[in-house]
Short mmCIF file of N, CA, C and O in Angstrom, two decimals:
data_model
loop_
_atom_site.label_atom_id
_atom_site.label_comp_id
_atom_site.label_asym_id
_atom_site.label_seq_id
_atom_site.Cartn_x
_atom_site.Cartn_y
_atom_site.Cartn_z
N MET M 1 -9.57 -1.39 8.58
CA MET M 1 -8.38 -0.62 8.85
C MET M 1 -8.57 0.77 8.27
O MET M 1 -8.87 0.91 7.09
N GLU M 2 -8.41 1.74 9.07
CA GLU M 2 -8.60 3.13 8.65
C GLU M 2 -7.29 3.73 8.13
O GLU M 2 -6.23 3.52 8.73
N ARG M 3 -7.38 4.46 7.07
CA ARG M 3 -6.20 5.13 6.50
C ARG M 3 -5.55 6.07 7.51
O ARG M 3 -4.32 6.15 7.60
N ALA M 4 -6.37 6.77 8.29
CA ALA M 4 -5.83 7.72 9.28
C ALA M 4 -4.94 7.02 10.29
O ALA M 4 -3.93 7.58 10.73
N VAL M 5 -5.28 5.79 10.64
CA VAL M 5 -4.47 5.01 11.58
C VAL M 5 -3.12 4.69 10.96
O VAL M 5 -2.07 4.82 11.61
N ILE M 6 -3.13 4.32 9.70
CA ILE M 6 -1.87 4.03 8.99
C ILE M 6 -1.03 5.29 8.90
O ILE M 6 0.18 5.27 9.18
N PHE M 7 -1.64 6.39 8.51
CA PHE M 7 -0.89 7.64 8.38
C PHE M 7 -0.28 8.07 9.72
O PHE M 7 0.86 8.53 9.76
N GLN M 8 -1.03 7.91 10.80
CA GLN M 8 -0.50 8.27 12.12
C GLN M 8 0.67 7.36 12.50
O GLN M 8 1.68 7.82 13.02
N TYR M 9 0.54 6.09 12.22
CA TYR M 9 1.61 5.13 12.51
C TYR M 9 2.88 5.49 11.73
O TYR M 9 3.98 5.53 12.30
N ILE M 10 2.75 5.78 10.45
CA ILE M 10 3.91 6.12 9.61
C ILE M 10 4.53 7.43 10.08
O ILE M 10 5.77 7.56 10.10
N GLU M 11 3.72 8.37 10.47
CA GLU M 11 4.28 9.63 10.99
C GLU M 11 5.03 9.38 12.30
O GLU M 11 6.14 9.88 12.50
N ASP M 12 4.45 8.59 13.19
CA ASP M 12 5.09 8.30 14.47
C ASP M 12 6.39 7.51 14.29
O ASP M 12 7.38 7.77 14.97
N GLN M 13 6.38 6.54 13.38
CA GLN M 13 7.55 5.68 13.17
C GLN M 13 8.67 6.36 12.39
O GLN M 13 9.84 6.18 12.70
N TYR M 14 8.30 7.06 11.33
CA TYR M 14 9.29 7.54 10.37
C TYR M 14 9.25 9.05 10.10
O TYR M 14 10.06 9.56 9.33
N GLY M 15 8.29 9.74 10.69
CA GLY M 15 8.17 11.17 10.45
C GLY M 15 7.72 11.51 9.04
O GLY M 15 8.02 12.59 8.53
N ILE M 16 6.97 10.61 8.41
CA ILE M 16 6.56 10.77 7.02
C ILE M 16 5.08 11.12 6.94
O ILE M 16 4.25 10.50 7.60
N GLN M 17 4.78 12.10 6.12
CA GLN M 17 3.40 12.50 5.82
C GLN M 17 3.03 11.94 4.45
O GLN M 17 3.88 11.86 3.56
N PRO M 18 1.77 11.56 4.24
CA PRO M 18 1.35 11.11 2.91
C PRO M 18 1.44 12.25 1.89
O PRO M 18 1.28 13.42 2.25
N GLU M 19 1.71 11.88 0.66
CA GLU M 19 1.75 12.85 -0.43
C GLU M 19 0.59 12.53 -1.38
O GLU M 19 0.33 11.37 -1.68
N TYR M 20 -0.07 13.57 -1.85
CA TYR M 20 -1.19 13.44 -2.77
C TYR M 20 -0.74 14.02 -4.10
O TYR M 20 -0.70 15.23 -4.27
N LEU M 21 -0.38 13.13 -5.03
CA LEU M 21 0.31 13.54 -6.25
C LEU M 21 -0.59 13.78 -7.45
O LEU M 21 -0.14 14.38 -8.42
N TRP M 22 -1.82 13.30 -7.43
CA TRP M 22 -2.65 13.34 -8.63
C TRP M 22 -3.92 14.13 -8.39
O TRP M 22 -4.75 13.77 -7.57
N SER M 23 -4.10 15.20 -9.15
CA SER M 23 -5.32 16.00 -9.00
C SER M 23 -6.55 15.21 -9.43
O SER M 23 -7.63 15.41 -8.89
N LYS M 24 -6.39 14.29 -10.37
CA LYS M 24 -7.51 13.46 -10.82
C LYS M 24 -7.95 12.46 -9.73
O LYS M 24 -9.10 12.03 -9.71
N TYR M 25 -7.02 12.11 -8.84
CA TYR M 25 -7.30 11.16 -7.75
C TYR M 25 -6.83 11.76 -6.43
O TYR M 25 -5.81 11.36 -5.88
N PRO M 26 -7.57 12.74 -5.93
CA PRO M 26 -7.10 13.48 -4.75
C PRO M 26 -7.00 12.66 -3.47
O PRO M 26 -6.32 13.07 -2.54
N SER M 27 -7.61 11.49 -3.41
CA SER M 27 -7.52 10.68 -2.19
C SER M 27 -6.40 9.63 -2.26
O SER M 27 -6.13 8.96 -1.27
N TYR M 28 -5.76 9.48 -3.41
CA TYR M 28 -4.66 8.52 -3.53
C TYR M 28 -3.43 9.08 -2.81
O TYR M 28 -2.96 10.17 -3.16
N ALA M 29 -2.93 8.35 -1.84
CA ALA M 29 -1.82 8.83 -1.01
C ALA M 29 -0.58 7.96 -1.20
O ALA M 29 -0.66 6.73 -1.12
N VAL M 30 0.55 8.60 -1.44
CA VAL M 30 1.83 7.92 -1.60
C VAL M 30 2.63 8.12 -0.32
O VAL M 30 2.68 9.21 0.23
N LEU M 31 3.27 7.03 0.12
CA LEU M 31 4.22 7.11 1.23
C LEU M 31 5.59 6.83 0.65
O LEU M 31 5.80 5.80 0.01
N ARG M 32 6.51 7.77 0.87
CA ARG M 32 7.85 7.58 0.29
C ARG M 32 8.92 7.89 1.33
O ARG M 32 8.74 8.71 2.20
N GLN M 33 10.03 7.19 1.16
CA GLN M 33 11.18 7.34 2.04
C GLN M 33 11.79 8.72 1.78
O GLN M 33 12.02 9.07 0.62
N PRO M 34 12.01 9.54 2.81
CA PRO M 34 12.43 10.92 2.57
C PRO M 34 13.84 11.10 1.99
O PRO M 34 14.07 12.05 1.25
N GLN M 35 14.78 10.20 2.28
CA GLN M 35 16.14 10.39 1.78
C GLN M 35 16.29 10.00 0.31
O GLN M 35 16.90 10.73 -0.46
N ASN M 36 15.75 8.85 -0.07
CA ASN M 36 15.93 8.41 -1.46
C ASN M 36 14.67 8.62 -2.32
O ASN M 36 14.69 8.35 -3.50
N HIS M 37 13.60 9.07 -1.72
CA HIS M 37 12.33 9.39 -2.40
C HIS M 37 11.64 8.17 -3.03
O HIS M 37 10.74 8.35 -3.85
N LYS M 38 12.05 6.97 -2.66
CA LYS M 38 11.40 5.77 -3.19
C LYS M 38 10.07 5.55 -2.47
O LYS M 38 9.95 5.74 -1.26
N TRP M 39 9.10 5.11 -3.24
CA TRP M 39 7.78 4.80 -2.69
C TRP M 39 7.86 3.45 -1.96
O TRP M 39 8.47 2.52 -2.45
N PHE M 40 7.15 3.36 -0.82
CA PHE M 40 7.03 2.07 -0.16
C PHE M 40 5.57 1.66 0.03
O PHE M 40 5.28 0.51 0.32
N ALA M 41 4.64 2.59 -0.22
CA ALA M 41 3.22 2.24 -0.15
C ALA M 41 2.39 3.31 -0.85
O ALA M 41 2.77 4.47 -0.92
N ILE M 42 1.24 2.86 -1.37
CA ILE M 42 0.25 3.76 -1.95
C ILE M 42 -1.10 3.32 -1.38
O ILE M 42 -1.42 2.12 -1.41
N LEU M 43 -1.87 4.25 -0.88
CA LEU M 43 -3.19 3.94 -0.36
C LEU M 43 -4.22 4.58 -1.27
O LEU M 43 -4.10 5.75 -1.64
N MET M 44 -5.22 3.79 -1.63
CA MET M 44 -6.25 4.27 -2.55
C MET M 44 -7.51 3.43 -2.43
O MET M 44 -7.48 2.34 -1.87
N ASP M 45 -8.59 3.94 -2.97
CA ASP M 45 -9.83 3.19 -3.12
C ASP M 45 -10.00 2.94 -4.61
O ASP M 45 -10.01 3.89 -5.40
N VAL M 46 -10.12 1.66 -4.98
CA VAL M 46 -10.19 1.27 -6.38
C VAL M 46 -11.45 0.45 -6.61
O VAL M 46 -11.84 -0.36 -5.77
N SER M 47 -12.08 0.65 -7.75
CA SER M 47 -13.24 -0.14 -8.11
C SER M 47 -12.85 -1.62 -8.11
O SER M 47 -11.85 -2.01 -8.70
N ALA M 48 -13.64 -2.43 -7.45
CA ALA M 48 -13.32 -3.86 -7.27
C ALA M 48 -13.11 -4.57 -8.60
O ALA M 48 -12.27 -5.47 -8.69
N ASP M 49 -13.83 -4.20 -9.64
CA ASP M 49 -13.67 -4.88 -10.92
C ASP M 49 -12.28 -4.65 -11.51
O ASP M 49 -11.78 -5.49 -12.25
N LYS M 50 -11.63 -3.55 -11.16
CA LYS M 50 -10.26 -3.30 -11.64
C LYS M 50 -9.25 -4.18 -10.93
O LYS M 50 -8.10 -4.28 -11.35
N LEU M 51 -9.68 -4.81 -9.85
CA LEU M 51 -8.83 -5.71 -9.08
C LEU M 51 -9.15 -7.18 -9.36
O LEU M 51 -8.63 -8.07 -8.71
N GLY M 52 -10.04 -7.39 -10.34
CA GLY M 52 -10.41 -8.76 -10.69
C GLY M 52 -11.55 -9.31 -9.86
O GLY M 52 -11.83 -10.52 -9.91
N LEU M 53 -12.24 -8.47 -9.11
CA LEU M 53 -13.37 -8.90 -8.31
C LEU M 53 -14.67 -8.68 -9.09
O LEU M 53 -14.69 -7.97 -10.08
N LEU M 54 -15.74 -9.28 -8.63
CA LEU M 54 -16.98 -9.30 -9.40
C LEU M 54 -17.97 -8.19 -9.09
O LEU M 54 -19.14 -8.31 -9.40
N THR M 55 -17.53 -7.12 -8.52
CA THR M 55 -18.40 -6.00 -8.21
C THR M 55 -17.69 -4.71 -8.62
O THR M 55 -16.53 -4.73 -8.97
N LYS M 56 -18.41 -3.61 -8.58
CA LYS M 56 -17.79 -2.32 -8.90
C LYS M 56 -17.65 -1.45 -7.65
O LYS M 56 -17.26 -0.30 -7.74
N GLN M 57 -17.97 -2.02 -6.49
CA GLN M 57 -17.84 -1.27 -5.25
C GLN M 57 -16.39 -0.85 -5.04
O GLN M 57 -15.47 -1.61 -5.36
N PRO M 58 -16.14 0.32 -4.48
CA PRO M 58 -14.76 0.71 -4.19
C PRO M 58 -14.17 -0.15 -3.08
O PRO M 58 -14.86 -0.49 -2.11
N VAL M 59 -12.91 -0.52 -3.24
CA VAL M 59 -12.20 -1.34 -2.28
C VAL M 59 -11.00 -0.53 -1.77
O VAL M 59 -10.19 -0.06 -2.58
N PRO M 60 -10.87 -0.37 -0.45
CA PRO M 60 -9.70 0.32 0.08
C PRO M 60 -8.49 -0.61 0.04
O PRO M 60 -8.53 -1.72 0.59
N ILE M 61 -7.44 -0.16 -0.64
CA ILE M 61 -6.24 -1.00 -0.74
C ILE M 61 -4.99 -0.21 -0.36
O ILE M 61 -4.98 1.02 -0.40
N MET M 62 -3.98 -0.98 0.01
CA MET M 62 -2.64 -0.46 0.24
C MET M 62 -1.72 -1.28 -0.64
O MET M 62 -1.63 -2.49 -0.49
N VAL M 63 -1.09 -0.64 -1.60
CA VAL M 63 -0.16 -1.32 -2.49
C VAL M 63 1.23 -1.14 -1.89
O VAL M 63 1.66 -0.02 -1.63
N ILE M 64 1.89 -2.28 -1.62
CA ILE M 64 3.18 -2.24 -0.93
C ILE M 64 4.23 -3.02 -1.70
O ILE M 64 3.92 -3.98 -2.40
N LYS M 65 5.47 -2.59 -1.54
CA LYS M 65 6.60 -3.23 -2.22
C LYS M 65 7.18 -4.29 -1.30
O LYS M 65 7.46 -4.03 -0.13
N LEU M 66 7.38 -5.50 -1.86
CA LEU M 66 7.95 -6.61 -1.12
C LEU M 66 8.83 -7.44 -2.06
O LEU M 66 8.81 -7.23 -3.27
N GLU M 67 9.55 -8.39 -1.49
CA GLU M 67 10.32 -9.31 -2.32
C GLU M 67 9.35 -10.18 -3.12
O GLU M 67 8.25 -10.49 -2.65
N PRO M 68 9.75 -10.62 -4.33
CA PRO M 68 8.86 -11.45 -5.15
C PRO M 68 8.33 -12.69 -4.42
O PRO M 68 7.16 -13.06 -4.60
N GLU M 69 9.14 -13.32 -3.59
CA GLU M 69 8.69 -14.52 -2.87
C GLU M 69 7.55 -14.17 -1.90
O GLU M 69 6.60 -14.93 -1.76
N ALA M 70 7.67 -13.04 -1.24
CA ALA M 70 6.62 -12.61 -0.31
C ALA M 70 5.34 -12.25 -1.05
O ALA M 70 4.24 -12.58 -0.61
N VAL M 71 5.49 -11.58 -2.20
CA VAL M 71 4.32 -11.22 -3.02
C VAL M 71 3.58 -12.50 -3.42
O VAL M 71 2.36 -12.60 -3.25
N GLU M 72 4.32 -13.47 -3.91
CA GLU M 72 3.71 -14.73 -4.36
C GLU M 72 3.02 -15.45 -3.20
O GLU M 72 1.90 -15.93 -3.33
N SER M 73 3.66 -15.49 -2.07
CA SER M 73 3.11 -16.17 -0.89
C SER M 73 1.83 -15.49 -0.40
O SER M 73 0.84 -16.16 -0.10
N LEU M 74 1.83 -14.17 -0.34
CA LEU M 74 0.66 -13.44 0.16
C LEU M 74 -0.55 -13.62 -0.75
O LEU M 74 -1.68 -13.59 -0.27
N GLN M 75 -0.34 -13.79 -2.03
CA GLN M 75 -1.46 -13.88 -2.95
C GLN M 75 -2.26 -15.18 -2.82
O GLN M 75 -3.28 -15.33 -3.48
N THR M 76 -1.83 -16.07 -1.94
CA THR M 76 -2.65 -17.24 -1.64
C THR M 76 -3.76 -16.89 -0.65
O THR M 76 -4.69 -17.65 -0.46
N ASP M 77 -3.66 -15.71 -0.04
CA ASP M 77 -4.63 -15.22 0.93
C ASP M 77 -5.59 -14.27 0.19
O ASP M 77 -5.15 -13.37 -0.52
N PRO M 78 -6.91 -14.44 0.34
CA PRO M 78 -7.85 -13.57 -0.37
C PRO M 78 -7.79 -12.09 0.02
O PRO M 78 -8.35 -11.24 -0.67
N ALA M 79 -7.09 -11.76 1.10
CA ALA M 79 -6.93 -10.36 1.50
C ALA M 79 -5.91 -9.64 0.63
O ALA M 79 -5.78 -8.42 0.69
N PHE M 80 -5.19 -10.41 -0.21
CA PHE M 80 -4.15 -9.84 -1.06
C PHE M 80 -4.44 -10.12 -2.52
O PHE M 80 -4.86 -11.22 -2.88
N LEU M 81 -4.20 -9.12 -3.34
CA LEU M 81 -4.48 -9.20 -4.77
C LEU M 81 -3.26 -8.72 -5.55
O LEU M 81 -2.38 -8.04 -5.00
N PRO M 82 -3.20 -9.03 -6.85
CA PRO M 82 -2.10 -8.49 -7.64
C PRO M 82 -2.04 -6.97 -7.53
O PRO M 82 -3.07 -6.31 -7.37
N ALA M 83 -0.87 -6.45 -7.62
CA ALA M 83 -0.66 -5.00 -7.46
C ALA M 83 -1.46 -4.23 -8.50
O ALA M 83 -1.50 -4.60 -9.67
N TYR M 84 -2.07 -3.16 -8.04
CA TYR M 84 -2.82 -2.29 -8.93
C TYR M 84 -1.86 -1.24 -9.48
O TYR M 84 -1.27 -0.45 -8.72
N HIS M 85 -1.65 -1.22 -10.79
CA HIS M 85 -0.82 -0.25 -11.51
C HIS M 85 0.65 -0.23 -11.09
O HIS M 85 1.31 0.79 -11.19
N MET M 86 1.13 -1.36 -10.58
CA MET M 86 2.54 -1.45 -10.21
C MET M 86 3.05 -2.81 -10.70
O MET M 86 2.27 -3.68 -11.09
N ASN M 87 4.37 -2.99 -10.66
CA ASN M 87 4.98 -4.25 -11.06
C ASN M 87 4.44 -5.37 -10.17
O ASN M 87 4.61 -5.35 -8.95
N LYS M 88 3.79 -6.33 -10.77
CA LYS M 88 3.11 -7.38 -10.01
C LYS M 88 4.06 -8.41 -9.40
O LYS M 88 3.65 -9.22 -8.59
N SER M 89 5.33 -8.36 -9.76
CA SER M 89 6.32 -9.25 -9.14
C SER M 89 6.84 -8.66 -7.83
O SER M 89 7.24 -9.40 -6.93
N HIS M 90 6.86 -7.34 -7.72
CA HIS M 90 7.48 -6.68 -6.58
C HIS M 90 6.50 -5.91 -5.70
O HIS M 90 6.88 -5.42 -4.64
N TRP M 91 5.26 -5.81 -6.12
CA TRP M 91 4.25 -5.08 -5.37
C TRP M 91 3.01 -5.95 -5.22
O TRP M 91 2.72 -6.79 -6.08
N VAL M 92 2.26 -5.75 -4.14
CA VAL M 92 1.02 -6.47 -3.90
C VAL M 92 -0.01 -5.50 -3.33
O VAL M 92 0.35 -4.54 -2.65
N SER M 93 -1.28 -5.73 -3.65
CA SER M 93 -2.37 -4.93 -3.09
C SER M 93 -2.94 -5.66 -1.88
O SER M 93 -3.36 -6.82 -1.99
N ALA M 94 -2.94 -4.98 -0.75
CA ALA M 94 -3.55 -5.52 0.47
C ALA M 94 -4.89 -4.84 0.66
O ALA M 94 -4.97 -3.60 0.63
N ARG M 95 -5.93 -5.62 0.84
CA ARG M 95 -7.26 -5.06 1.08
C ARG M 95 -7.34 -4.57 2.52
O ARG M 95 -7.26 -5.37 3.45
N LEU M 96 -7.48 -3.27 2.69
CA LEU M 96 -7.51 -2.72 4.04
C LEU M 96 -8.75 -3.16 4.82
O LEU M 96 -8.74 -3.14 6.04
N ASP M 97 -9.78 -3.59 4.11
CA ASP M 97 -10.98 -4.09 4.78
C ASP M 97 -10.84 -5.56 5.18
O ASP M 97 -11.74 -6.13 5.78
N LYS M 98 -9.69 -6.18 4.87
CA LYS M 98 -9.51 -7.61 5.14
C LYS M 98 -8.27 -7.92 5.99
O LYS M 98 -8.08 -9.06 6.39
N ILE M 99 -7.38 -6.93 6.22
CA ILE M 99 -6.19 -7.22 7.02
C ILE M 99 -6.27 -6.49 8.36
O ILE M 99 -6.95 -5.48 8.49
N SER M 100 -5.55 -7.02 9.34
CA SER M 100 -5.54 -6.42 10.67
C SER M 100 -4.59 -5.22 10.71
O SER M 100 -3.73 -5.05 9.85
N THR M 101 -4.75 -4.44 11.73
CA THR M 101 -3.86 -3.31 11.95
C THR M 101 -2.43 -3.79 12.09
O THR M 101 -1.50 -3.23 11.49
N GLU M 102 -2.23 -4.85 12.87
CA GLU M 102 -0.89 -5.38 13.09
C GLU M 102 -0.26 -5.86 11.79
O GLU M 102 0.93 -5.65 11.55
N GLU M 103 -1.04 -6.51 10.95
CA GLU M 103 -0.54 -6.99 9.65
C GLU M 103 -0.14 -5.82 8.77
O GLU M 103 0.89 -5.84 8.11
N SER M 104 -0.95 -4.77 8.76
CA SER M 104 -0.61 -3.60 7.93
C SER M 104 0.68 -2.97 8.43
O SER M 104 1.53 -2.59 7.62
N TYR M 105 0.86 -2.87 9.74
CA TYR M 105 2.09 -2.29 10.28
C TYR M 105 3.30 -3.15 9.90
O TYR M 105 4.35 -2.63 9.51
N ARG M 106 3.17 -4.46 10.02
CA ARG M 106 4.27 -5.37 9.68
C ARG M 106 4.66 -5.21 8.21
O ARG M 106 5.85 -5.12 7.88
N LEU M 107 3.67 -5.16 7.34
CA LEU M 107 3.94 -5.02 5.91
C LEU M 107 4.58 -3.67 5.59
O LEU M 107 5.51 -3.59 4.78
N LEU M 108 4.10 -2.62 6.21
CA LEU M 108 4.67 -1.29 6.00
C LEU M 108 6.13 -1.23 6.45
O LEU M 108 6.98 -0.69 5.76
N GLU M 109 6.40 -1.80 7.61
CA GLU M 109 7.78 -1.82 8.11
C GLU M 109 8.69 -2.60 7.16
O GLU M 109 9.81 -2.17 6.87
N HIS M 110 8.20 -3.73 6.69
CA HIS M 110 8.99 -4.54 5.75
C HIS M 110 9.26 -3.78 4.46
O HIS M 110 10.39 -3.75 3.97
N SER M 111 8.24 -3.15 3.93
CA SER M 111 8.38 -2.40 2.69
C SER M 111 9.35 -1.22 2.89
O SER M 111 10.23 -0.98 2.05
N TYR M 112 9.20 -0.50 3.98
CA TYR M 112 10.07 0.64 4.26
C TYR M 112 11.52 0.18 4.37
O TYR M 112 12.43 0.80 3.78
N THR M 113 11.77 -0.91 5.07
CA THR M 113 13.13 -1.44 5.21
C THR M 113 13.69 -1.87 3.86
O THR M 113 14.86 -1.60 3.55
N LEU M 114 12.86 -2.50 3.05
CA LEU M 114 13.29 -2.96 1.73
C LEU M 114 13.76 -1.81 0.84
O LEU M 114 14.82 -1.91 0.20
N ILE M 115 13.03 -0.74 0.81
CA ILE M 115 13.40 0.37 -0.09
C ILE M 115 14.46 1.29 0.51
O ILE M 115 15.03 2.11 -0.19
N SER M 116 14.71 1.15 1.79
CA SER M 116 15.70 2.01 2.46
C SER M 116 17.12 1.48 2.32
O SER M 116 18.06 2.21 2.58
N GLY M 117 17.25 0.21 1.96
CA GLY M 117 18.57 -0.43 1.93
C GLY M 117 19.47 -0.02 0.86
O GLY M 117 19.51 0.81 0.10
#
């Protein structure tokens, strides 16, 4: 799953552009709801060992906000890992190299709806 595809989808659906907030991590992109400024996704490449994996290769992830039940359920799938640098009860890391485009869109829509309410 390419980040550019996600960014184009989010722009088409919600008119949102990614924000790059950290000079130390210029490729880390935040997606936030424009009215309430709440984050609904963060896209980044993280060293696999920081995600509990046995290598140091960078892993493309999308950290998304979901209900705790959904977070718990998704973590039974190896494509999903505990949230990186976010509350692990309400956020989950999805490996962009392991999920389909359709799955990423579904998760983004769910996250956006959750934080918009």
